[in-house]
Backbone as JSON, one array per atom type, in Angstrom:
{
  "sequence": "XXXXXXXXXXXXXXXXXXXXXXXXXXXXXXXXXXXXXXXXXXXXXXXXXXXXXXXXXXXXXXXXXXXXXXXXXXXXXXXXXXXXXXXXXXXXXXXXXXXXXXXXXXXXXXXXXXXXXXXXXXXXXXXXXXXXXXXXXXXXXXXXXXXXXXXXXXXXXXXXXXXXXXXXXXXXXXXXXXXXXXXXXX",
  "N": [[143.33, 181.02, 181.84], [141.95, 181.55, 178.24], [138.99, 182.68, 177.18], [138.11, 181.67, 175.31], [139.34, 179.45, 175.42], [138.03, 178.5, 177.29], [135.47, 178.28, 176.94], [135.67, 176.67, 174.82], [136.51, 174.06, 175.84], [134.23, 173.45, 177.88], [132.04, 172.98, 175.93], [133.06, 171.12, 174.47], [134.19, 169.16, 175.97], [136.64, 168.17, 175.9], [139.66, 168.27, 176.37], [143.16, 168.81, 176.67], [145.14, 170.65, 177.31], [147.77, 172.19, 179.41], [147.25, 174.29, 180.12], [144.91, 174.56, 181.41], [144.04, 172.16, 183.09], [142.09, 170.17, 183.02], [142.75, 167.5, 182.03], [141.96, 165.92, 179.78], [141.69, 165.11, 176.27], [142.09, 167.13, 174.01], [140.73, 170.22, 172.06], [139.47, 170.74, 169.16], [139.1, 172.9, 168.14], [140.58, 175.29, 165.77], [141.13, 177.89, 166.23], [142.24, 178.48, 168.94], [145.21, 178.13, 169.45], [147.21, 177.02, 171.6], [145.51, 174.59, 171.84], [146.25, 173.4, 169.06], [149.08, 173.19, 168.67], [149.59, 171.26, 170.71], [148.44, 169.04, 169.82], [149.56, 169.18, 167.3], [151.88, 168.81, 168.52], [152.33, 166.58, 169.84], [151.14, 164.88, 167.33], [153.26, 164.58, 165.7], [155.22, 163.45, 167.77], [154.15, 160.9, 167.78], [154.57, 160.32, 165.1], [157.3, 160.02, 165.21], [158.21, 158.1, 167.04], [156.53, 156.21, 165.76], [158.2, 156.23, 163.16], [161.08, 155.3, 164.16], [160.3, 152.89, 165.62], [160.08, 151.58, 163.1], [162.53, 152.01, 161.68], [164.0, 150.62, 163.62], [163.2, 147.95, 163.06], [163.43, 147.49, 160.23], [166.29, 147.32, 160.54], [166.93, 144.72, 161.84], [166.05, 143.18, 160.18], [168.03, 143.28, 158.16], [170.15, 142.88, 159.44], [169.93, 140.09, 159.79], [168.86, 139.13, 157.15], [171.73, 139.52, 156.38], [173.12, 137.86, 157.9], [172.01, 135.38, 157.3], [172.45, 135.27, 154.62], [175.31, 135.29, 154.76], [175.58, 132.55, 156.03], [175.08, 131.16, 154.45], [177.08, 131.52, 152.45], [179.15, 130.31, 153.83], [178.18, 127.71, 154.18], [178.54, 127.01, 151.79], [180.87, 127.3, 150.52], [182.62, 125.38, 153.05], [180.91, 122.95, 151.38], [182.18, 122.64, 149.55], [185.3, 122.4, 150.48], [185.73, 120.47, 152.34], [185.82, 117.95, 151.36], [188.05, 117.62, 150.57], [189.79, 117.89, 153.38], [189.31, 115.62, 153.81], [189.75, 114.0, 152.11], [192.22, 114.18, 153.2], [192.56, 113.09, 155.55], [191.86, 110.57, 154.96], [194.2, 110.06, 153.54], [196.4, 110.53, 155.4], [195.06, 108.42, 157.58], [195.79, 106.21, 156.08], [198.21, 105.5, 155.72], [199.54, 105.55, 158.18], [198.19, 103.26, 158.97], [198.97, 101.13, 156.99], [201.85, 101.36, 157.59], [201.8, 100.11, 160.05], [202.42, 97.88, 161.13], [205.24, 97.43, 160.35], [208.51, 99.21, 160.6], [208.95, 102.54, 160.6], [210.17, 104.54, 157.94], [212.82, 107.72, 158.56], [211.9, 109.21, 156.53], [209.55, 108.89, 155.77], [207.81, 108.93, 158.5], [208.23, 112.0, 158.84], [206.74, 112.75, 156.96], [203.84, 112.18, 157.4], [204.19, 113.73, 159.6], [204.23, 116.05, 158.62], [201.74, 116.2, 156.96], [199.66, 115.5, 159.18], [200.21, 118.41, 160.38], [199.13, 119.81, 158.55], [196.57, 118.71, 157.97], [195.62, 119.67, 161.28], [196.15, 122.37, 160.89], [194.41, 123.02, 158.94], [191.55, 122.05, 159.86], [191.58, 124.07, 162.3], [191.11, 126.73, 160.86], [188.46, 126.07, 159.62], [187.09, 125.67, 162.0], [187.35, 128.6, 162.99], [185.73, 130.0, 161.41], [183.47, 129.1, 161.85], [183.04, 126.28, 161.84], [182.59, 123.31, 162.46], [183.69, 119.79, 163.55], [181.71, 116.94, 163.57], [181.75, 114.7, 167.13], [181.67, 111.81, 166.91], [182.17, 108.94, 167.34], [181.67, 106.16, 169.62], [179.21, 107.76, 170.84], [175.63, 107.88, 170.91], [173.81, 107.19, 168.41], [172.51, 109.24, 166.18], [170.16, 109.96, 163.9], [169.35, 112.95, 162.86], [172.19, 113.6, 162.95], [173.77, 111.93, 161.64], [174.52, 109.22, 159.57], [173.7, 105.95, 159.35], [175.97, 103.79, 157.42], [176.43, 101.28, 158.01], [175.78, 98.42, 160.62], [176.95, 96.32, 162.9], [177.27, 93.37, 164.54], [177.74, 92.22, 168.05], [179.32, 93.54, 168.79], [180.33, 94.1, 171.55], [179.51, 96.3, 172.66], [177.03, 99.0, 173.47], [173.8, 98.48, 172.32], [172.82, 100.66, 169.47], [174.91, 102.54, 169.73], [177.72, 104.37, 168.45], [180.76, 102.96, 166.48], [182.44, 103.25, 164.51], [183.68, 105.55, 162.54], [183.09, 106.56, 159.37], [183.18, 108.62, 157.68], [183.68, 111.8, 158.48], [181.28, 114.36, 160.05], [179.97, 117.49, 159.94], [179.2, 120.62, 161.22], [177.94, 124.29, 161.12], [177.68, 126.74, 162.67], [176.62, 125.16, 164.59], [174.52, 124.1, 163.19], [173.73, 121.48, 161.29], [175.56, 120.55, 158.34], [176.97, 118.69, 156.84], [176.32, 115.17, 157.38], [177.65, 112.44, 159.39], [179.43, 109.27, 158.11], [178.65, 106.66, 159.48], [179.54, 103.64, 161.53], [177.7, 101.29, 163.38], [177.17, 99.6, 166.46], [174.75, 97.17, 167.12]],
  "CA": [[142.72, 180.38, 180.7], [141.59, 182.89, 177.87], [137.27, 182.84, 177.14], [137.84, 180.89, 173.91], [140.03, 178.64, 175.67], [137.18, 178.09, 178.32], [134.12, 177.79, 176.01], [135.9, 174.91, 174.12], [136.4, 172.97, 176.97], [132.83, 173.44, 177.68], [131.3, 172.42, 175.0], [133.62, 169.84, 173.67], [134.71, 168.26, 177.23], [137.8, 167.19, 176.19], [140.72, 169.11, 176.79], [144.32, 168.73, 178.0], [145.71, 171.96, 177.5], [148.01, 172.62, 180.52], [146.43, 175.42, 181.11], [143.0, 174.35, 181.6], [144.14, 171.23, 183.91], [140.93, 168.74, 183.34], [143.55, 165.86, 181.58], [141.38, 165.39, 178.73], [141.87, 165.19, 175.1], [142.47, 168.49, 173.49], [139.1, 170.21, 171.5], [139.98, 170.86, 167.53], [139.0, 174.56, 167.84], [141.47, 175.61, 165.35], [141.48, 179.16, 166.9], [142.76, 178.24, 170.26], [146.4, 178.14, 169.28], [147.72, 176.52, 172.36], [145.11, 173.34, 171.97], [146.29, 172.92, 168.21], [150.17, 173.14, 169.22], [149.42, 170.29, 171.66], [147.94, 168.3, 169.2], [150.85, 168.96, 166.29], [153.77, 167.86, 169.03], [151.4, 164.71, 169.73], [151.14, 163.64, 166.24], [154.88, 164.48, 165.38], [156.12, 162.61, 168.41], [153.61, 159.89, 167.38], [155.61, 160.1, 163.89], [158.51, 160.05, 165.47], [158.25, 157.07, 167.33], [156.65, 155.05, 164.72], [159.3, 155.65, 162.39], [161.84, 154.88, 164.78], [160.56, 151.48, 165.29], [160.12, 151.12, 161.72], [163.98, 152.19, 161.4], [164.89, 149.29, 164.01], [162.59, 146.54, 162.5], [164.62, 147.25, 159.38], [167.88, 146.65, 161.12], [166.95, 143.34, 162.85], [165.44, 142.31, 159.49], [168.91, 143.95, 156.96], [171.52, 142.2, 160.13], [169.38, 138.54, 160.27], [169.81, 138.78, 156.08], [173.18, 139.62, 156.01], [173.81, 136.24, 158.44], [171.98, 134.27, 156.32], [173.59, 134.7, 153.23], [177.43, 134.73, 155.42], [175.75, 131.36, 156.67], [174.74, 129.94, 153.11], [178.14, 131.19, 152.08], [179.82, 129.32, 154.55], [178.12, 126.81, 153.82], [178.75, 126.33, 150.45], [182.35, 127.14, 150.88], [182.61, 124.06, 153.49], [180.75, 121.65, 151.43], [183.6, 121.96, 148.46], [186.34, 122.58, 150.65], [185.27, 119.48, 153.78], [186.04, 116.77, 150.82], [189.79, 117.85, 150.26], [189.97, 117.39, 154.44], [188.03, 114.03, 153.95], [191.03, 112.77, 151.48], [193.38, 114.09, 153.84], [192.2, 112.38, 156.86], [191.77, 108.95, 154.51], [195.54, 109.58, 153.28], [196.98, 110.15, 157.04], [194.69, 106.81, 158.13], [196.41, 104.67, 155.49], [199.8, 105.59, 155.71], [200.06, 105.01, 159.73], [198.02, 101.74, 159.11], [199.78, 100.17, 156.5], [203.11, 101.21, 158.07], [201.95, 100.22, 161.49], [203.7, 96.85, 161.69], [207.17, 97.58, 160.0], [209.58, 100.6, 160.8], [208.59, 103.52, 159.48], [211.93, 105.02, 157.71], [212.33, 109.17, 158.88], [210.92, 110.65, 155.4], [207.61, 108.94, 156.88], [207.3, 109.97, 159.24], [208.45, 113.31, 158.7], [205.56, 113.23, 155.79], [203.02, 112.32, 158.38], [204.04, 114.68, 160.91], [203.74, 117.38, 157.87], [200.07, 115.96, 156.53], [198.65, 116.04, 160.21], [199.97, 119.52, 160.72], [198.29, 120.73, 157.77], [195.35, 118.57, 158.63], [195.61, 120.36, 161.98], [196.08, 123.93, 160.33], [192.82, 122.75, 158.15], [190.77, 122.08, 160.8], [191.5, 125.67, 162.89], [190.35, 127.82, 159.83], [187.06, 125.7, 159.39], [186.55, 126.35, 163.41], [187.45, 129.96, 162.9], [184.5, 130.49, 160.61], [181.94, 128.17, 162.7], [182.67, 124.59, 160.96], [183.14, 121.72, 163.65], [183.08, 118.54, 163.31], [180.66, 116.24, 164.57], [182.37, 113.92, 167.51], [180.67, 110.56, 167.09], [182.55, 107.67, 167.57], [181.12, 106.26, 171.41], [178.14, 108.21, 171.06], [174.78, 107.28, 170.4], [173.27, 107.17, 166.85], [171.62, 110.47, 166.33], [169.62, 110.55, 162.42], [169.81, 114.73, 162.85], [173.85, 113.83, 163.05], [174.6, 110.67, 161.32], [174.1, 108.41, 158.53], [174.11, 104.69, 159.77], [176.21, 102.86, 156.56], [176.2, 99.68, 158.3], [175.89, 97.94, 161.99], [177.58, 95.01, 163.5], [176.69, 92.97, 165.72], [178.54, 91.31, 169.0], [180.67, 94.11, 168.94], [180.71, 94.19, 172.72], [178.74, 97.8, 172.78], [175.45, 98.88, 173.76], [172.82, 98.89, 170.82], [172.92, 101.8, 168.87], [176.56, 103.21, 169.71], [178.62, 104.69, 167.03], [182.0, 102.13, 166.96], [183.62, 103.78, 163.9], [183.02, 106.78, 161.8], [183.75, 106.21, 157.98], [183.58, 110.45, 157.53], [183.35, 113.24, 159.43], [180.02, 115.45, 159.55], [179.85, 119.12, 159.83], [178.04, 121.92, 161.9], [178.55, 125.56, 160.46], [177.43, 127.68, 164.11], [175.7, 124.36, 165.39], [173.64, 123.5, 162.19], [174.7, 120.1, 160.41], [175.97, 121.2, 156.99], [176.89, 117.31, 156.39], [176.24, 114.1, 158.34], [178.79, 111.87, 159.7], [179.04, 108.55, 158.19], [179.13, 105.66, 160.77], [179.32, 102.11, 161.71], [176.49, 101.32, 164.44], [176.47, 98.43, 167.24], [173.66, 96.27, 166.66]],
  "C": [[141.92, 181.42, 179.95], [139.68, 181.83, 177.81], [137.25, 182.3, 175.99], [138.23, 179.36, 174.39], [138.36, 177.56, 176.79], [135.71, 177.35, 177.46], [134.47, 176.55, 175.13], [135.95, 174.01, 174.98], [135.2, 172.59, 177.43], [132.13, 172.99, 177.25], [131.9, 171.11, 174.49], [134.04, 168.73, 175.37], [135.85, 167.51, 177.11], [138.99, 168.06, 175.94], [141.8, 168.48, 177.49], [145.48, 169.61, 177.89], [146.44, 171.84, 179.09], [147.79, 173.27, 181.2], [145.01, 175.26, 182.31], [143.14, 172.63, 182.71], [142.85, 169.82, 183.6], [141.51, 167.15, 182.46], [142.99, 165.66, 180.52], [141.84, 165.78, 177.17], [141.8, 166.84, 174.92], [141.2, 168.68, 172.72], [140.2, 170.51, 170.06], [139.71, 172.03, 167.38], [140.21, 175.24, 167.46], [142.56, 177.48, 166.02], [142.46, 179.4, 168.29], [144.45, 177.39, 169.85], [147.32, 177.09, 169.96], [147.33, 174.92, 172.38], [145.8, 172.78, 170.42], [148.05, 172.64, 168.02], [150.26, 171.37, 169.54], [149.57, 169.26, 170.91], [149.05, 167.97, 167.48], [151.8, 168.28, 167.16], [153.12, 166.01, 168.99], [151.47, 163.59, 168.7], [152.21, 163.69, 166.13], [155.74, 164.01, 166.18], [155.48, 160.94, 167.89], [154.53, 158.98, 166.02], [156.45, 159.41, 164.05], [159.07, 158.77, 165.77], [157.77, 156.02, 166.45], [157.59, 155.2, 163.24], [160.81, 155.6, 162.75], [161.65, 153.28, 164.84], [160.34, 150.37, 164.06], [162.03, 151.13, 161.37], [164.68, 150.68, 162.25], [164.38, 148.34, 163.58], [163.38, 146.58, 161.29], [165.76, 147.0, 159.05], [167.82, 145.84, 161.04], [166.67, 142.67, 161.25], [166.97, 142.49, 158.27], [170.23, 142.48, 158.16], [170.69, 140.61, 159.82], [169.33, 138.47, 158.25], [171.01, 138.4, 155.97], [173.91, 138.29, 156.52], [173.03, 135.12, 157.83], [172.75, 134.09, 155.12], [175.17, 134.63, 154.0], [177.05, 133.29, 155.58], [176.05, 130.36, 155.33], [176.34, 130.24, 152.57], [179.7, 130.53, 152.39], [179.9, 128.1, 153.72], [178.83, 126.0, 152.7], [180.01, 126.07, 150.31], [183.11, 125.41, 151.53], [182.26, 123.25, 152.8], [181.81, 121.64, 150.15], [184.61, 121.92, 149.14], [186.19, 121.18, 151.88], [185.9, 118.28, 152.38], [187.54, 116.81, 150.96], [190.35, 117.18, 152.15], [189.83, 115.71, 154.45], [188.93, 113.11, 153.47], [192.1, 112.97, 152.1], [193.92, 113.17, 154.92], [192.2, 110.73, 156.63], [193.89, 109.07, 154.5], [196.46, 109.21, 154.81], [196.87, 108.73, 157.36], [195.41, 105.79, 157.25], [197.89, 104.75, 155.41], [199.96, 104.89, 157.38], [199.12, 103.27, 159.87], [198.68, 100.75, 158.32], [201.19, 100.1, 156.89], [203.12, 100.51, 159.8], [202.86, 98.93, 162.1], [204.9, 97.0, 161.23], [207.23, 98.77, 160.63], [208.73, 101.15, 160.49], [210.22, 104.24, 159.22], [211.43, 106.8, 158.45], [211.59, 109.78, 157.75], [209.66, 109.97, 155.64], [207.1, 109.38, 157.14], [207.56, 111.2, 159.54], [207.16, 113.86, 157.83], [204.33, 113.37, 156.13], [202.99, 112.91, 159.3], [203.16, 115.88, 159.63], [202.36, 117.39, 157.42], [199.11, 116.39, 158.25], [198.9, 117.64, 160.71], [198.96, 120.46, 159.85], [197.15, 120.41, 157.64], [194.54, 119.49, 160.12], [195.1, 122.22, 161.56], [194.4, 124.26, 159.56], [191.69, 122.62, 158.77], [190.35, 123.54, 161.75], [191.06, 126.78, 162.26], [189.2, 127.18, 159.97], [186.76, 126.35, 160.83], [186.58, 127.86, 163.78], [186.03, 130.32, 162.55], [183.35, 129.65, 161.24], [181.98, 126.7, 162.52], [183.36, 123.76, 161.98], [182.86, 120.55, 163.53], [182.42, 117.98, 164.17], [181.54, 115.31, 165.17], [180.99, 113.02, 167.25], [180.77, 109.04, 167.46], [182.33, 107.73, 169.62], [180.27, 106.65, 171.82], [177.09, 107.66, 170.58], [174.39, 107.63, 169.0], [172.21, 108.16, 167.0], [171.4, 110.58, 164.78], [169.83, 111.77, 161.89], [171.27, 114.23, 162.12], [174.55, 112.7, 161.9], [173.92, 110.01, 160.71], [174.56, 106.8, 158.69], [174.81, 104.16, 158.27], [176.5, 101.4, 156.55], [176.31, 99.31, 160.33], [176.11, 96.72, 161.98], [176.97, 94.69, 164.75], [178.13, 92.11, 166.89], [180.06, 92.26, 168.49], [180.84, 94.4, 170.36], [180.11, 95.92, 173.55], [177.75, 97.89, 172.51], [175.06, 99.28, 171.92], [172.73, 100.08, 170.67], [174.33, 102.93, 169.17], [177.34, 103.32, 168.75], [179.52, 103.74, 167.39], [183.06, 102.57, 166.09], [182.98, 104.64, 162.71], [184.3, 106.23, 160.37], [183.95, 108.04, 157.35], [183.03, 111.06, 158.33], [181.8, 113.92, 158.98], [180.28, 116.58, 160.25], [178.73, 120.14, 160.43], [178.79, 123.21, 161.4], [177.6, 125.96, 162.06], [176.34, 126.52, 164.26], [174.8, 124.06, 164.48], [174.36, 122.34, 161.46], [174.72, 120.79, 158.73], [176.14, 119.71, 156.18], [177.45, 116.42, 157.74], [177.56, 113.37, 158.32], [178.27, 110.38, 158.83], [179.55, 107.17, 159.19], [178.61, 104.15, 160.88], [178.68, 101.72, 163.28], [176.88, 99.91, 164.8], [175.57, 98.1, 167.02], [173.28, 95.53, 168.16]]
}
């Protein structure tokens, strides 16, 4: 330890020069080369590290944007494109109910195989991108999920049980995007 090195330690008592072993803070005696070293890597790792976790807080905060707006543009996407499903799903239901007591001739049901495949096909893109429908018929009446538009009574099912869904509702990654609407036990 040189005699400059020693007299700062001395007087200032705080030192942590490697040389000089006593663990303590480093003195500011600009002269002593080795203590002012110490004290540059110190702050410039100090730097270092706080603008490192400045660099990842700007990630977490640039990636958790970027999935909001993909979500809102989901969204928005789904709520014009969920109606076109909505008249598909009505046309299907009235074709196989009004044909359900006669025949059906083959261009029928050839027309209804082709509507539910492309109902089908319509459905697997929405679930691609996150959009599922809400199951509800048999389940209980959940406000979050579902929009009661009417309840019956002495339908033979516990109070508050969905019995028939009038439209589909919508989750984009598990968020409701739009409610189901449904016909409630009483």
């Amino acid at each position: 330890m040189t005699d400059k090195h020693k007299e700062c330690c001395q007087n200032k008592k705080n030192c942590e020069n490697k040389e000089c072993n006593k663990g303590k803070k480093c003195c500011k005696n600009k002269e002593n080369k080795a203590c002012s070293k110490t004290e540059e890597i110190k702050t410039l790792k100090d730097e270092l590290l706080r603008s490192y976790a400045e660099l990842e807080n700007t990630k977490k905060r640039s990636l958790n944007e970027i999935k909001l707006r993909t979500d809102s543009a989901k969204s928005s996407f789904a709520n014009s494109i969920i109606p076109v499903l909505d008249n598909l799903n009505r046309t299907i239901f009235s074709f196989e109910e009004a044909h359900k007591k006669e025949a059906l001739n083959n261009d029928i049901k050839n027309l209804i195989s082709g509507l539910k495949l492309v109902q089908e096909t319509f459905k697997s893109s929405l679930s691609e991108q996150g959009i599922k429908a809400i199951e509800s018929i048999g389940k209980a009446f959940d406000p979050e999920k579902h929009s009661a538009i009417q309840q019956l009574e002495n339908t033979g099912e516990k109070s508050g049980t969905i019995i028939s869904e009038i439209q589909t509702g919508y989750t984009l990654n598990g968020k409701i995007i739009k409610e189901a609407m449904v016909v409630v036990a009483k």
